[in-house]
Amino acid sequence: MKFDVAIIGGGLAGLSCGIRLAEQGKRCAIISAGQSALHFSSGSLDFLSQRTDGSTIEKPLDALAELGADHPYVRLGGEAVSRMAKQAEAMLADCGLHFFGSIEQNHRRVTPLGTLRATWLSPKEVPVAPIGGELPWRRVAVVGIEGFLDFQPQLAAASLAERGVEATIEYLHLPALDGLRKNPSEFRATNISRVLDLPENLALLAQEVARLAEDVDAVILPACVGLEDSNAIETLREHAGKPVMLVPTLPPSLLGIRLHQALRRRFLQLGGQFMPGDTVLKAELEGQRVARIYTRNHTDIPIEAQQVVLASGSFFSNGLIAEFERIFEPVFGLDVLDVPERPQWTHQNMFVPQPYLRFGVKADETLRGTVNGQSLDNLYVIGAVLGGYDPLQQGCGAGVSLVTALYAAERILTQAEVAQ
Ligand SMILES: Cc1cc2nc3c(=O)[nH]c(=O)nc-3n(C[C@H](O)[C@H](O)[C@H](O)COP(=O)(O)OP(=O)(O)OC[C@H]3O[C@@H](n4cnc5c(N)ncnc54)[C@H](O)[C@@H]3O)c2cc1C
């Protein structure tokens, strides 16, 4: 099987890179083993939210200078990072995704606990406030679903009340959910949405939400509606005549999955080939080039591509593997950033930044992976498999994935132009 570009991993990074390349006419394949971090994410995209001292970053591009030398943003330089961030915003819009926010200015989103967290882009249904400002409503109804454990309205309402918002706690009692409710392991956001998105159930939900909205300025629901029907939330708003907002739940995250589906749909529409449920097991090199890669489902038919992109994620997605005394990248055996002795991998206090979150693959200044210090000519490394940053503490996970994905795509496209 021959492609212009083979991408290993179909999360935010792999799909974004594939979309950009496919838009420019490249024949791309994405091989993706399993679910990506998006399935577990809030659906909001962080670019750079927090300094090491815990203070909130308002203008992320202005804060790039404060980052350490290993951070992927610093490796690529401010001009490229700023350009790729704007390109990412345009790419997401081309995928039919509607986000609030811009790279010029972070905002804060409401978390499932009702606290506010700085971020770059939020789905337009998510309640947001300016940095240093408050939510635009004085009275809200925070609505839970009876028996649904992945969102607790009491916690959210208590945190909102601390911010001066009068938050009442309500519950939905829709009989349509009784079937699911009998089995707690099935009573999850995505399954609930599959039921609520049905027109007959959405009409009943709209009536109930309109009733709950009567005495408040806005209604906050757990993100359990609108997975299949992106207009569902508009229907609820029209009936209520008030803002109806969604907050992410515990995984599976409807807002993250919806983002994944939109990216994947766009990649396929552009003619990309997506190979779900397959794993790249090994690669063969010829000199400093990746010549062939072999997958679990195609053990004897290698995939050959002029360029290969590694977007296999971090430990969470098996892009990095931790054994007792070593951390390694399993497909190419790429160099990883310096790893300290085992006792220093974690911090005993679980509330402080954990050193292992910064572990990852080393890349040269053009994001090519290296083996024994030598760059591989046609292998780019993007997204969470890269080391040198802490997506949780710094709040930069999605930003690094998008910026490095689009940067690698640009390098590949420029190289192809030069070769012609
Ligand atoms: C639980 C969780 C929640 C997060 N929430 C947020 C959030 O709310 N906002 C935010 O900005 N960031 C969040 N992040 C940070 C997140 O890392 C990035 O936002 C981003 O989604 C990472 O994308 P990625 O494509 O680099 O990696 P991933 O999303 O991890 O995707 C890697 C993909 O590669 C596949 N893969 C791995 N090895 C192979 C192989 N050998 N062959 C084929 N396929 C392979 C995996 O199955 C997976 O599908 C979160 C991270 C985690 C772990």
XYZ file of C-alpha atoms and ligand atoms in Angstrom, residues 8-14 31-38 40-47 109 119 278-281 311-314 316-319 330-331 382-385 389 391 396-399 401, ligand 1:
103
model
C 0.349 6.895 12.915
C -2.427 7.910 15.333
C -5.839 9.431 14.660
C -6.281 11.788 17.597
C -6.359 15.593 17.445
C -2.787 15.800 16.103
C -2.955 13.032 13.494
C -3.651 4.238 11.052
C -5.219 4.518 14.488
C -5.210 1.857 17.170
C -7.958 3.015 19.502
C -9.774 5.902 21.112
C -7.901 9.174 21.410
C -7.546 11.606 24.305
C -10.402 13.606 22.752
C -11.881 11.793 27.478
C -11.342 15.544 27.116
C -13.509 18.516 28.016
C -13.986 19.449 24.350
C -12.377 22.828 25.095
C -8.946 23.327 23.559
C -6.152 24.708 25.737
C -3.286 26.640 24.159
C -14.924 27.808 30.871
C -8.687 27.898 27.914
C -5.121 -1.135 13.489
C -1.769 -0.696 15.221
C 1.603 0.064 13.690
C 3.938 -2.530 15.168
C 1.052 11.148 16.255
C 0.680 8.256 18.668
C 0.000 10.223 21.859
C 1.539 9.861 25.285
C -2.382 7.264 27.874
C -2.512 6.110 24.218
C 0.561 3.835 24.265
C 2.589 6.266 22.175
C 7.715 1.529 20.761
C 7.494 1.831 16.957
C 3.677 15.678 16.549
C 1.254 16.021 19.446
C 1.273 14.381 22.854
C 4.084 11.908 22.072
C 5.791 20.223 28.279
C -0.308 19.548 29.203
C -1.379 23.475 26.507
C -2.344 19.936 25.358
C -4.569 20.736 22.394
C -2.468 23.722 21.358
C -1.172 18.966 19.113
C -7.719 12.125 29.748
C -7.196 13.336 29.042
C -7.984 14.492 28.971
C -7.506 15.622 28.302
N -8.301 16.735 28.236
C -7.872 17.820 27.557
C -8.694 18.986 27.427
O -9.815 19.010 27.923
N -8.208 20.055 26.727
C -6.967 20.031 26.173
O -6.571 21.022 25.565
N -6.168 18.943 26.274
C -6.578 17.850 26.943
N -5.770 16.745 27.048
C -4.457 16.780 26.433
C -4.438 15.967 25.116
O -3.274 15.228 25.261
C -4.352 16.799 23.842
O -5.330 17.745 23.863
C -4.561 16.028 22.528
O -5.892 15.576 22.434
C -3.587 14.898 22.285
O -3.789 14.493 20.933
P -2.792 13.531 20.163
O -3.416 13.324 18.825
O -1.408 14.050 20.222
O -2.778 12.153 20.992
P -3.963 11.142 21.350
O -5.246 11.848 21.445
O -3.475 10.398 22.527
O -4.064 10.168 20.078
C -3.094 9.228 19.788
C -3.739 8.136 18.951
O -2.705 7.292 18.453
C -3.127 5.943 18.527
N -1.920 5.099 18.551
C -0.970 4.987 19.508
N -0.011 4.118 19.128
C -0.366 3.680 17.892
C 0.210 2.755 16.972
N 1.356 2.128 17.229
N -0.435 2.504 15.795
C -1.605 3.135 15.505
N -2.182 4.019 16.339
C -1.580 4.287 17.515
C -3.939 5.893 19.809
O -4.814 4.782 19.824
C -4.684 7.240 19.736
O -5.892 7.098 19.018
C -6.221 15.614 27.717
C -5.435 14.455 27.808
C -5.909 13.337 28.460
C -5.043 12.118 28.519
